[in-house]
Coordinates of C-alpha atoms in Angstrom, one line a residue:
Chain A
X2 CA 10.3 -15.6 -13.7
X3 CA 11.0 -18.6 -11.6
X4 CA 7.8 -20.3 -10.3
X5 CA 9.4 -19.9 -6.8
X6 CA 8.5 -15.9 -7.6
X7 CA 5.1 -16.6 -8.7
X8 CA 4.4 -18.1 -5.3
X9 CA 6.0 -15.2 -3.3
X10 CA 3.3 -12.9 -5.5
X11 CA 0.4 -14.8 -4.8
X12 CA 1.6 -15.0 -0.9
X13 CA 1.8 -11.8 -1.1
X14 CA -1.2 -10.6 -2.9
X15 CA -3.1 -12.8 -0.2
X16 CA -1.3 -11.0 2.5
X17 CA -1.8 -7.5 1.4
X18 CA -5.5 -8.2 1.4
X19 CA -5.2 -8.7 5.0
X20 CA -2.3 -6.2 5.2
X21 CA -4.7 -3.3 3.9
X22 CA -7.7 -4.4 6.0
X23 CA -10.3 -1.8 5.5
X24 CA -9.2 -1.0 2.3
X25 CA -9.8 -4.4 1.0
X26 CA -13.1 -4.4 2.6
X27 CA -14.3 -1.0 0.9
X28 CA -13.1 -2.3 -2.4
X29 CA -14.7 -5.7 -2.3
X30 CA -18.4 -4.2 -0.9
X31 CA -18.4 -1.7 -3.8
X32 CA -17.7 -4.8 -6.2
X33 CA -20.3 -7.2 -4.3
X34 CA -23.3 -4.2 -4.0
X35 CA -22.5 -3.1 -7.8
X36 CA -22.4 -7.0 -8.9
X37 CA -25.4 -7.5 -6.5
X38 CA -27.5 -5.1 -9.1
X39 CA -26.2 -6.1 -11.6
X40 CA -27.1 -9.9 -11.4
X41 CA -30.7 -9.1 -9.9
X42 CA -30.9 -7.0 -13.4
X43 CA -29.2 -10.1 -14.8
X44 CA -31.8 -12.6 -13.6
X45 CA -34.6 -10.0 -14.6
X46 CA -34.0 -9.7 -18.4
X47 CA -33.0 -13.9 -18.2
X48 CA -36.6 -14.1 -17.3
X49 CA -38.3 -11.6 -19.2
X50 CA -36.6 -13.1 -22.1
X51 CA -37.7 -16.7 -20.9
X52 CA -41.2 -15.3 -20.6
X53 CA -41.0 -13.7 -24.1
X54 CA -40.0 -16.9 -25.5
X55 CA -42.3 -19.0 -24.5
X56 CA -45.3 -16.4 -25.3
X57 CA -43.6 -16.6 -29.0
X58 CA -43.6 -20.1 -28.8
X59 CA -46.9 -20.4 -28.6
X60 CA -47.2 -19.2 -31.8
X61 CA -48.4 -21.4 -34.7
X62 CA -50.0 -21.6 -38.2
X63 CA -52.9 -23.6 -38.2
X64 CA -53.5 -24.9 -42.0
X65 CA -56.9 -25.8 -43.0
X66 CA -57.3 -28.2 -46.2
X67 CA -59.9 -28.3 -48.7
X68 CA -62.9 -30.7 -47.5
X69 CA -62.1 -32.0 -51.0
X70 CA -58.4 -33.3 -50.4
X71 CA -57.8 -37.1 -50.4
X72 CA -55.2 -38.8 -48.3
X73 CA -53.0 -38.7 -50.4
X74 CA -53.2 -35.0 -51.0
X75 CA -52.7 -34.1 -47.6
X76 CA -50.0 -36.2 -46.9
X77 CA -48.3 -34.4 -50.3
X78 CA -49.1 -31.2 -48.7
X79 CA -47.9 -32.3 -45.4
X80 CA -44.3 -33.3 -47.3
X81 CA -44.2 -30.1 -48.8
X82 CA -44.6 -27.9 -46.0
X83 CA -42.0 -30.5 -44.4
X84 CA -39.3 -29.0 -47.5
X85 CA -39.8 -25.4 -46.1
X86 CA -36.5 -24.8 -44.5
X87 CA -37.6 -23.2 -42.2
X88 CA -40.2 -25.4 -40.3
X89 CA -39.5 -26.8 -37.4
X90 CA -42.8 -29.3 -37.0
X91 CA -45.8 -30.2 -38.8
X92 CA -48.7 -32.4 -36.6
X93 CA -51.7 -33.2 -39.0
X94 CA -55.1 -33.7 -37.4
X95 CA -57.6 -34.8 -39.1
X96 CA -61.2 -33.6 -39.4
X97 CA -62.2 -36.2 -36.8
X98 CA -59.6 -35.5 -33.9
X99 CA -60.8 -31.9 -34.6
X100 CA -64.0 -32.3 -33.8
X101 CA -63.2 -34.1 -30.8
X102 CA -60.7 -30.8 -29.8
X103 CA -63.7 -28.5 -30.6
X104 CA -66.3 -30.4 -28.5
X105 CA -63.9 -30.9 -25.6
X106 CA -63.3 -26.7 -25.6
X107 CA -66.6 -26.3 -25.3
X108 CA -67.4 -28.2 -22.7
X109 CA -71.3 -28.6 -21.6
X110 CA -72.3 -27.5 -24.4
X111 CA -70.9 -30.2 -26.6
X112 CA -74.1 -31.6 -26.7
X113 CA -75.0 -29.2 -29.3
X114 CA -72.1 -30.9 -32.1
X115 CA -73.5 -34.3 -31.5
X116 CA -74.1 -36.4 -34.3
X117 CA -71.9 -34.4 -36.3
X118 CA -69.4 -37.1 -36.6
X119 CA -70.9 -38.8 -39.9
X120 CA -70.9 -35.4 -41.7
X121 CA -67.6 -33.3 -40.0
X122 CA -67.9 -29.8 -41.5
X123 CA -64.5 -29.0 -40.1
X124 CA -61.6 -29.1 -42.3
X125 CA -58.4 -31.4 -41.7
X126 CA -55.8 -28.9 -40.3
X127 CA -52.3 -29.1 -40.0
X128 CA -50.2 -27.3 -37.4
X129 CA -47.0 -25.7 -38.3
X130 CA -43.6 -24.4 -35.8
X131 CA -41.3 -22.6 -37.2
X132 CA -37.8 -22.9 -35.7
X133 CA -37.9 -19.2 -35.3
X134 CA -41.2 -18.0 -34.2
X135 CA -39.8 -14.6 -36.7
X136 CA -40.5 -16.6 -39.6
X137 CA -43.7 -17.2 -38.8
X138 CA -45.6 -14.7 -41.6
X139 CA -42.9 -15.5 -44.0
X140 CA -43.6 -19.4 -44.1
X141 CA -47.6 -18.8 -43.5
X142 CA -47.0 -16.6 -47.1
X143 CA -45.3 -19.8 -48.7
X144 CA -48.0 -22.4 -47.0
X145 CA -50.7 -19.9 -48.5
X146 CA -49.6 -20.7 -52.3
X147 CA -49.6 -24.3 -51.7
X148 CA -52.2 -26.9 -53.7
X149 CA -55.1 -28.0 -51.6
X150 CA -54.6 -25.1 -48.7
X151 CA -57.9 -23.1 -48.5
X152 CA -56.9 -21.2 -45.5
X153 CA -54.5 -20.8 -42.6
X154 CA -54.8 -19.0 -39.6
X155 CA -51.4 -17.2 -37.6
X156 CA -53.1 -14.6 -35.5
X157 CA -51.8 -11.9 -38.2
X158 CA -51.2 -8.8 -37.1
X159 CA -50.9 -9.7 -33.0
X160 CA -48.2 -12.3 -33.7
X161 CA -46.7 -8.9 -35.6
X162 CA -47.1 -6.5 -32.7
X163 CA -46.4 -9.3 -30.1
X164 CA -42.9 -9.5 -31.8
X165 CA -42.3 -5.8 -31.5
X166 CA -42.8 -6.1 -28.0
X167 CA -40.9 -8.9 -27.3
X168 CA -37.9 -7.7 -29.0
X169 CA -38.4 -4.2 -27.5
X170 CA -38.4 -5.9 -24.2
X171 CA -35.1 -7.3 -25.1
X172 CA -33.4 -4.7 -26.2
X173 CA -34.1 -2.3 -23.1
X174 CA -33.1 -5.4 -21.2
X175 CA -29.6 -5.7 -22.7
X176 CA -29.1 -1.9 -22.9
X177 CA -30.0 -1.6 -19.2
X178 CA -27.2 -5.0 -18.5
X179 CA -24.4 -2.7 -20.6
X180 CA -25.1 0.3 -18.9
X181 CA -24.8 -1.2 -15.6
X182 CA -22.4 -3.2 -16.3
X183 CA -19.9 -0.2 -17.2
X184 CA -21.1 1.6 -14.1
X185 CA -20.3 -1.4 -12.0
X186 CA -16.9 -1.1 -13.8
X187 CA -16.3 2.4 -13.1
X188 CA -17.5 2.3 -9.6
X189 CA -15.0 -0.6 -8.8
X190 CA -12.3 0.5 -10.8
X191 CA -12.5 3.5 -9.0
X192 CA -12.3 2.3 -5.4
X193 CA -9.4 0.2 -6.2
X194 CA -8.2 3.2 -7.2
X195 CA -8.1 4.8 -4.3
X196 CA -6.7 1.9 -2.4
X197 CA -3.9 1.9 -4.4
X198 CA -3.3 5.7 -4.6
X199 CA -2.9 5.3 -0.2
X200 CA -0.3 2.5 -1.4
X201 CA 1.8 4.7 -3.7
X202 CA 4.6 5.2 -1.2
X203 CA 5.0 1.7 -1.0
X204 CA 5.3 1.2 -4.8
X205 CA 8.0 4.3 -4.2
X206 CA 9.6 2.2 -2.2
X207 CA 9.8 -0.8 -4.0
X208 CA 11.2 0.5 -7.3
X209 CA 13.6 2.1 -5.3
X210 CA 15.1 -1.0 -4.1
X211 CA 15.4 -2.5 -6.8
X212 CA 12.2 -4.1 -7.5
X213 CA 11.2 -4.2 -11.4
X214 CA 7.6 -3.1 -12.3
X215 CA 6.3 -6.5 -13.3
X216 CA 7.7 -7.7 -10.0
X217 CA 5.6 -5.0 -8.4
X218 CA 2.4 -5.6 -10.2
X219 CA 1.9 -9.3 -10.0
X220 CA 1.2 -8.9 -5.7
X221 CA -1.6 -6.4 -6.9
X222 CA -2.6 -8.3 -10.0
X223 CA -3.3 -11.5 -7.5
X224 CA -4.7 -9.3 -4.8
X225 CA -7.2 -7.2 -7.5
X226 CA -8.3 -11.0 -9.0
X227 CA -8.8 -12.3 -5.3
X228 CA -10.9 -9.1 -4.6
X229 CA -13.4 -9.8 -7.6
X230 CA -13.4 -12.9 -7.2
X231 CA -15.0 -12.3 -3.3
X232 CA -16.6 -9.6 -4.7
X233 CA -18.6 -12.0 -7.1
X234 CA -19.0 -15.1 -4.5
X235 CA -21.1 -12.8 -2.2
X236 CA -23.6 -11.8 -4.9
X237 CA -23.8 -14.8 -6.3
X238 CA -24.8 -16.6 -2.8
X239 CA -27.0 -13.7 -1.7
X240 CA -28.6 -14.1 -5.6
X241 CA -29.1 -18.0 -5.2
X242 CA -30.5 -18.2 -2.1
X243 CA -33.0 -15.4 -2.8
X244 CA -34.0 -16.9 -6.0
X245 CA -34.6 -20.3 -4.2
X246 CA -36.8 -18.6 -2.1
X247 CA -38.9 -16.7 -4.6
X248 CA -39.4 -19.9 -6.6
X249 CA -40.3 -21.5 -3.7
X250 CA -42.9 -19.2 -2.7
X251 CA -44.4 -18.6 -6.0
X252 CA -44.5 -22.6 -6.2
X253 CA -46.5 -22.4 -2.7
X254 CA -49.3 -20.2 -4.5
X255 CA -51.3 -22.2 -7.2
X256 CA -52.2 -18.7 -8.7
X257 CA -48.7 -17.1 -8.9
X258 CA -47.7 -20.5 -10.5
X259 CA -49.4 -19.7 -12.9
X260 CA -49.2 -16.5 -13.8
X261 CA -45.3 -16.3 -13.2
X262 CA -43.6 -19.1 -14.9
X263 CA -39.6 -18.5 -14.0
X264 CA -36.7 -19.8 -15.2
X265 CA -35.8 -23.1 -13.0
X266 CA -32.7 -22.3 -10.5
X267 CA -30.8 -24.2 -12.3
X268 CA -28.8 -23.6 -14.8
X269 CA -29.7 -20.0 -14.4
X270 CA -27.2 -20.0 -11.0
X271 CA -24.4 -21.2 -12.8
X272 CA -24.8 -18.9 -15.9
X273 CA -25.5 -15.9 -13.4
X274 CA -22.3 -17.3 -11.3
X275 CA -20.5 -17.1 -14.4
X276 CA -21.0 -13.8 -15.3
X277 CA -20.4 -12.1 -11.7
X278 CA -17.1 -13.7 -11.4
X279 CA -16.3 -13.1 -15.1
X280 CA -16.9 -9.5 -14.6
X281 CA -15.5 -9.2 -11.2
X282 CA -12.6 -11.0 -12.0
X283 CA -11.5 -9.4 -14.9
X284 CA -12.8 -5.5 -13.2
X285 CA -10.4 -6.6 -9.9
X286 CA -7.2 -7.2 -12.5
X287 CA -7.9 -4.3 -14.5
X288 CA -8.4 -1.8 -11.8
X289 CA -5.4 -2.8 -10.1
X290 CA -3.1 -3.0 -12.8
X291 CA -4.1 0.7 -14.6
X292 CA -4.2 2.0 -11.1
X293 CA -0.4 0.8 -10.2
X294 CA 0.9 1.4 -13.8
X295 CA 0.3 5.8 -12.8
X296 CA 2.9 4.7 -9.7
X297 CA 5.4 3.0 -11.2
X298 CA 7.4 5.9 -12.9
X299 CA 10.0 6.4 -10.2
Chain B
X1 CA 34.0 2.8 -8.9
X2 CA 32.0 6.2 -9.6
X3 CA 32.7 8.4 -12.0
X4 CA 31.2 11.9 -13.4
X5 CA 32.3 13.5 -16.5
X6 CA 30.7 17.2 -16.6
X7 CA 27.5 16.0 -15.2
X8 CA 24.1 18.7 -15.8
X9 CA 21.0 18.0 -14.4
X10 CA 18.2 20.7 -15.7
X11 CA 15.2 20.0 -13.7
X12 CA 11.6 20.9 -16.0
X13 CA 10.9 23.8 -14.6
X14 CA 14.2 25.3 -15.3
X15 CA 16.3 24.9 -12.1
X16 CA 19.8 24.3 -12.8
X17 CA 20.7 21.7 -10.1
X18 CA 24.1 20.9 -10.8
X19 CA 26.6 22.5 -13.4
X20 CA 29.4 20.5 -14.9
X21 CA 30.4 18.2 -11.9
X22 CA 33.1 16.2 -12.0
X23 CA 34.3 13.7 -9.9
X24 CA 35.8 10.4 -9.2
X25 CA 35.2 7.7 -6.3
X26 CA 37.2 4.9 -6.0
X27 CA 36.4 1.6 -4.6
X28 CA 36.4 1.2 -0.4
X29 CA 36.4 5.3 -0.4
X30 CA 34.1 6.7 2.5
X31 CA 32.8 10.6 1.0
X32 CA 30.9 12.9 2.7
X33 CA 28.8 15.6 0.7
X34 CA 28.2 18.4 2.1
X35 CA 26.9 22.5 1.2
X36 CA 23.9 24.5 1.9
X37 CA 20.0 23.7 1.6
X38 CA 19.2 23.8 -2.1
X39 CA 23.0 23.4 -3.4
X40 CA 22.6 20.4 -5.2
X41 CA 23.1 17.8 -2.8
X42 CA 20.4 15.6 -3.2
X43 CA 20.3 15.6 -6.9
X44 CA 24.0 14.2 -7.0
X45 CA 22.7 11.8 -4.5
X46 CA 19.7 10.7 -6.7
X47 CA 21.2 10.7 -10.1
X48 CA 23.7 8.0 -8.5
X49 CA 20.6 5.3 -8.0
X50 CA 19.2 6.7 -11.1
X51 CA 16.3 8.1 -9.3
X52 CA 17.3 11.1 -11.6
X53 CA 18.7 11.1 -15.3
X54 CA 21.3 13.5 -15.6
X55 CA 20.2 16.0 -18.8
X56 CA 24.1 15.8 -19.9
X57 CA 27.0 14.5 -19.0
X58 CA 28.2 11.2 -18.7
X59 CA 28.3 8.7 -15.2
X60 CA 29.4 5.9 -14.6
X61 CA 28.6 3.4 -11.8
X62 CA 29.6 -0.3 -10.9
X63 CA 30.2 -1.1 -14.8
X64 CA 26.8 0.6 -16.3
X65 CA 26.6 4.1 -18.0
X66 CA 23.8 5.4 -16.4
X67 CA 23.6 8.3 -18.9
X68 CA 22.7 5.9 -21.7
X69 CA 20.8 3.2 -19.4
X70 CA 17.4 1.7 -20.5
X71 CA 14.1 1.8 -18.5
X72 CA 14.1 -1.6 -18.4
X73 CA 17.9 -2.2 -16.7
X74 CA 17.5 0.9 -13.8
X75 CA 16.3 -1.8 -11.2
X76 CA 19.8 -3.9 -11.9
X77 CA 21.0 -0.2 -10.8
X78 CA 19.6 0.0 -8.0
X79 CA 20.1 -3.4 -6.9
X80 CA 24.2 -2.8 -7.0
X81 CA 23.9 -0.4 -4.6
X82 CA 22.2 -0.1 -1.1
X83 CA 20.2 3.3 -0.3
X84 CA 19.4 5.1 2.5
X85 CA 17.0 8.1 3.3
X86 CA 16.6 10.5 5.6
X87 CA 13.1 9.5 6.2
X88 CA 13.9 5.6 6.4
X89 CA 11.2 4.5 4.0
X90 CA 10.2 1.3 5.0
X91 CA 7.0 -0.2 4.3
X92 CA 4.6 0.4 6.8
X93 CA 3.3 -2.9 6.7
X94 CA 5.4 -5.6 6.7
X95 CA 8.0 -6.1 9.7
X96 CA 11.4 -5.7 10.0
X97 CA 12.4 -8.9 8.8
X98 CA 10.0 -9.0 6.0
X99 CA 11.3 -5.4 5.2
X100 CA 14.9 -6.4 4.8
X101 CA 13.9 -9.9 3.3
X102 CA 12.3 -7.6 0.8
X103 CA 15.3 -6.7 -1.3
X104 CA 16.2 -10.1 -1.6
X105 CA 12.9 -11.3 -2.7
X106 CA 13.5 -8.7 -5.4
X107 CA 16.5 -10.5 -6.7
X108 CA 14.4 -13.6 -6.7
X109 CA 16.9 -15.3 -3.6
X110 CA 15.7 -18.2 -2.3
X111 CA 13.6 -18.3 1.0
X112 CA 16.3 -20.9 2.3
X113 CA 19.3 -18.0 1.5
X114 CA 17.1 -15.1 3.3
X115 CA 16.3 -16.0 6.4
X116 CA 19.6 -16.9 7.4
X117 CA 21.0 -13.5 5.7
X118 CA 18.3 -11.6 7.0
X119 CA 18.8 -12.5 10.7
X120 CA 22.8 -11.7 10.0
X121 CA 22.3 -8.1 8.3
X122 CA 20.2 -7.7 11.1
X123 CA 22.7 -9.0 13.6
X124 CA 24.9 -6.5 12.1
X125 CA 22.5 -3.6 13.1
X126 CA 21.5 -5.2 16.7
X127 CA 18.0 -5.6 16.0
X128 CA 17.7 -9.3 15.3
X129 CA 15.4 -9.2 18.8
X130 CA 12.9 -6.9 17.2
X131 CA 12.1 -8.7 13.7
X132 CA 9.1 -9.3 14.4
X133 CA 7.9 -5.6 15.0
X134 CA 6.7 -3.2 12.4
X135 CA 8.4 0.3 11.9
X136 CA 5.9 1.9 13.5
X137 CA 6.9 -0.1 16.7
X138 CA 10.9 1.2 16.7
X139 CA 12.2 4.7 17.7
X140 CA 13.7 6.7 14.3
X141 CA 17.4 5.2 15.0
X142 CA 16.3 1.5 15.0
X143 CA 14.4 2.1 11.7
X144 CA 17.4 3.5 10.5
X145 CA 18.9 1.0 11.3
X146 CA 16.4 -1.4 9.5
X147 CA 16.9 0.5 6.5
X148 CA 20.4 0.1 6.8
X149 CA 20.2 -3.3 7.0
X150 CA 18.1 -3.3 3.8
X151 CA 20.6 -1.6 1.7
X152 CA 23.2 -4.0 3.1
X153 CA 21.7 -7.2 2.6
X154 CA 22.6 -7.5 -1.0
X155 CA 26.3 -6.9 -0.3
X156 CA 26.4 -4.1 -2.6
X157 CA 29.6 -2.9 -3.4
X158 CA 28.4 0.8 -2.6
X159 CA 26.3 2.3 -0.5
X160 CA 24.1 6.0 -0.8
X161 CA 22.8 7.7 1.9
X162 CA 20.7 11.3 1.5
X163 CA 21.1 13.0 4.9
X164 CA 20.7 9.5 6.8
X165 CA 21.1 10.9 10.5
X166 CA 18.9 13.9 9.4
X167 CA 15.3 13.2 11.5
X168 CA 17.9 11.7 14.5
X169 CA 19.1 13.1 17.5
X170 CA 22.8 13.5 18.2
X171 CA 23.3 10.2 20.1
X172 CA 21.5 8.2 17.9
X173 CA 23.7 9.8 14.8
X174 CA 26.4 8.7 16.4
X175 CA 25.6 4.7 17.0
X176 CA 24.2 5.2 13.3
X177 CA 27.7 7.0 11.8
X178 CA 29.7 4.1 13.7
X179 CA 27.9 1.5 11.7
X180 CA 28.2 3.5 8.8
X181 CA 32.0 3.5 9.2
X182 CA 32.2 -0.5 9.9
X183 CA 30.6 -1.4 6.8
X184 CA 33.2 1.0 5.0
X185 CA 35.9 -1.1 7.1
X186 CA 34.8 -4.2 5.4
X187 CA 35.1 -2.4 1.9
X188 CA 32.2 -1.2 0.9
X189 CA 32.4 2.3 -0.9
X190 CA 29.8 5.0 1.1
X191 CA 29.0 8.1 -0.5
X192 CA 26.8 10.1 2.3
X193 CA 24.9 13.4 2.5
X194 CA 25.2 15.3 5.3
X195 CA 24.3 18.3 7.3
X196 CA 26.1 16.9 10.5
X197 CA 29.0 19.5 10.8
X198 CA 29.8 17.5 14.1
X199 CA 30.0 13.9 12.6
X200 CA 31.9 15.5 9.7
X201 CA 34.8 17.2 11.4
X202 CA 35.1 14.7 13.7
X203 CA 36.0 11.2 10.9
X204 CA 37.9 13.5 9.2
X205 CA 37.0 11.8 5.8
X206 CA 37.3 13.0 2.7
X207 CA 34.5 16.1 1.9
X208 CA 33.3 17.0 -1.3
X209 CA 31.4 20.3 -1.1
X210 CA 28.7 21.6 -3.4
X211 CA 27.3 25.1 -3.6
X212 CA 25.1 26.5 -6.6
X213 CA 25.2 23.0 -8.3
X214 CA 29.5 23.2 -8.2
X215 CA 32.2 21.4 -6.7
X216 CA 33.2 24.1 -4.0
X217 CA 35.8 22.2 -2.3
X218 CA 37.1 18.0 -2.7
X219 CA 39.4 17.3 0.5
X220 CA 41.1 14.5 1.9
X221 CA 40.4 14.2 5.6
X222 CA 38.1 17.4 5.2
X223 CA 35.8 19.8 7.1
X224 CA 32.5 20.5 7.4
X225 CA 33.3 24.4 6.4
X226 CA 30.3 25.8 6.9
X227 CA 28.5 27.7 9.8
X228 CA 24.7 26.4 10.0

């Protein structure tokens, strides 16, 4: 094909959206409203996930020495826990900075640890991440057989429970994306569909003359990507500026702040842009195309 | 230029359309068809553009066998000759000049080669004035004659036409048949379907007639025959 034909077929494709008016507009409102639920779906599982993640990262193991351990010992046992593959950080604090932690959680009544600092009954601890908050029970098990560790403390059995949720969360988040996802793809490819079907005179009419089918197809392959692509830009700007606004109101409150911490606008836009024009790109072609090939036997 | 060698055509659900026709057009010839409703016509029409394959038999047709043809080569076909329906078939969208700049686009011309061609073929058929209007805009001769143009524009060396004065009224038959009859002058084979007893008897061409898918009649300077 001479590159003089490939700009005749994107002239054209652009044309034939104008050409076909109201069928251009149907087509490219079912893909904006089906992309619109789609991203706000999108930008709900982004931030339940976000949410999830940062509840699981809250998660550590708190690793309390033996009041007997010298310096040395604890920085040994510090270097081992270091070895574990799997940790991500270990922050020791020693019995003195732990005291000071304690007394500042309790506030007023810190009064009642005063003096305690010549004879600190609290272990030194050491804190533990785990790259993968998963792991956590695993590498508290290896921790627990370690020299000079007389106790640790993970929240057992509610980290457990709180992982079930989190990954239930996700999964009924992605199953609900997939699902709508091939809706939205059904629902579009389906209204091209139809634009095309009033069209298949024309395609009679162009085989007839001579035309060959890729020749025919590339006009509608241009105009079905052009049609996604508008059909994601819309949703995507509705999506963006909505978002700005919600952050900006739940910024406004000091209470909502805190209780709904959201994903920052950026890069969720972009990733969320991504996807919408992905999709609608790639929905617009493929409609188009399958719909045209059931015309072009003539 | 055409030629049929005991040509069938079977359609699916068992219709025998034609049965054993042959025939031979040569170059520059100008043929009408003609028989009743249902004869088999339109079939001998469309297997010529390959918009049907003939179920046995052999044709040939501006140097391609279009018994054997693949898929792939039918719009070469199609592009050697020039068609034209009774119903026009135009797009409804485009104009007339983008209409008959249409089949040159399909050859991949150049937009420097069309516009001038475009504006001649159209020239030809006196509508150069009204390229700007859609189809929808002209009476049924003046899109007949757009599709006329169309079919010309390529200069193909034949041109097909299934009942092309069929939806007009005797007048405008007539200015269509006249144009018909120039481009024949200038040596271009036309092979034409026709009901028009009128038009036939009076250009005294030569008639091919075909009744229950066979060649009834083949006359020089022939008759329409038929009472209809």
């Amino acid at each position: 094909m001479k590159i003089r034909t490939l700009g005749r077929h994107v002239r054209e494709g652009v044309k034939n959206l104008g050409r076909n008016g109201w069928m251009s507009f149907a087509s490219i409102s079912a893909v904006s409203i089906t992309l619109f639920i789609l991203g706000v779906f999108l930008i709900l599982a982004m931030n339940v996930n976000y949410f999830a993640q940062s509840v699981e990262k809250q998660v550590e193991i708190r690793v309390f020495l033996d009041v007997l351990a010298t310096k040395e010992n604890v920085a040994q046992v510090e270097q081992n826990i270091k070895t574990i593959p799997k940790v991500d950080t270990v922050t020791f604090i020693p019995k003195e900075e732990g005291l000071k932690q304690f007394k500042e959680s309790l506030g007023e009544k810190a009064y009642l640890f005063e003096g305690l600092e010549k004879d600190n009954p609290l272990p030194d601890t050491l804190v533990v991440k785990t790259k993968d908050p998963k792991d956590t029970s695993v590498v508290a098990a290896q921790i627990k057989k370690l020299e000079y560790v007389k106790n640790l403390n993970y929240g057992e059995g509610t980290v457990e429970k709180l992982f079930a949720w989190t990954g239930a969360i996700r999964n009924v988040g992605i199953a609900f994306i997939i699902g709508l996802g091939f809706t939205a793809m059904f629902l579009i490819a389906n209204t091209i569909k139809l634009t095309i079907v009033a069209r298949r005179r024309e395609i009679e009419i162009m085989k007839l003359v001579g035309a060959t089918n890729w020749f025919i197809r590339w006009p509608f392959f241009v105009e079905g990507l052009l049609m996604g692509i508008i059909g994601g830009l819309i949703p995507t700007a509705m999506l963006t500026i909505g978002y700005y606004y919600l952050l900006d109101g739940i910024q406004s409150s000091f209470e909502a702040a805190q209780l709904f911490k959201l994903l920052p606008l950026f890069p969720l836009v972009y990733q969320v842009a991504m996807a919408l024009l992905a999709i609608g790109a790639f929905i617009g072609i493929w409609g188009s195309l399958v719909s045209v090939r059931r015309f072009l036997r003539v | 230029m055409i030629e049929m060698f005991e040509v069938w055509k079977t359609y699916p659900n068992g219709t025998n359309a034609l049965k054993g026709i042959n025939i031979r057009i040569e170059k520059g010839e100008f043929v009408y068809v003609v028989g009743p409703s249902g004869a088999g016509k339109s079939t001998f029409i469309k297997l010529m553009h390959r918009e049907e394959k003939p179920s046995k038999g052999q044709i040939f047709l501006g140097g391609f066998n279009l018994s054997r043809i693949k898929e792939r080569q039918i719009p070469l076909v199609r592009r050697s000759i020039g068609v034209v329906f009774q119903d026009f078939k135009l797009l409804p969208t485009l104009t007339v000049f983008e209409n008959v700049a249409f089949a040159m686009e399909v050859i991949e011309s150049s937009p420097k080669q069309i516009k001038p061609r475009v504006m001649d073929v159209l020239g030809q058929v006196k509508l150069k004035h009204k390229a700007k209007m859609l189809p929808s805009e002209l009476s049924g001769g003046e899109q007949q004659r757009v599709a006329l143009a169309r079919a010309l524009v390529n200069s193909p060396g034949i041109i097909i036409a299934d009942e092309p004065t069929g939806n007009l009224d005797p007048e405008t038959s007539w200015e269509i048949m006249k144009l018909f009859e120039e481009i024949n002058q200038r040596g271009t084979t036309v092979v034409m379907a026709t009901h028009n007893r009128e038009i036939v008897n009076t250009m005294k061409k030569r008639v091919i007639a075909i009744e229950a898918g066979q060649i009834a009649r083949d006359e020089q300077r022939g008759e329409y025959g038929y009472e209809d």
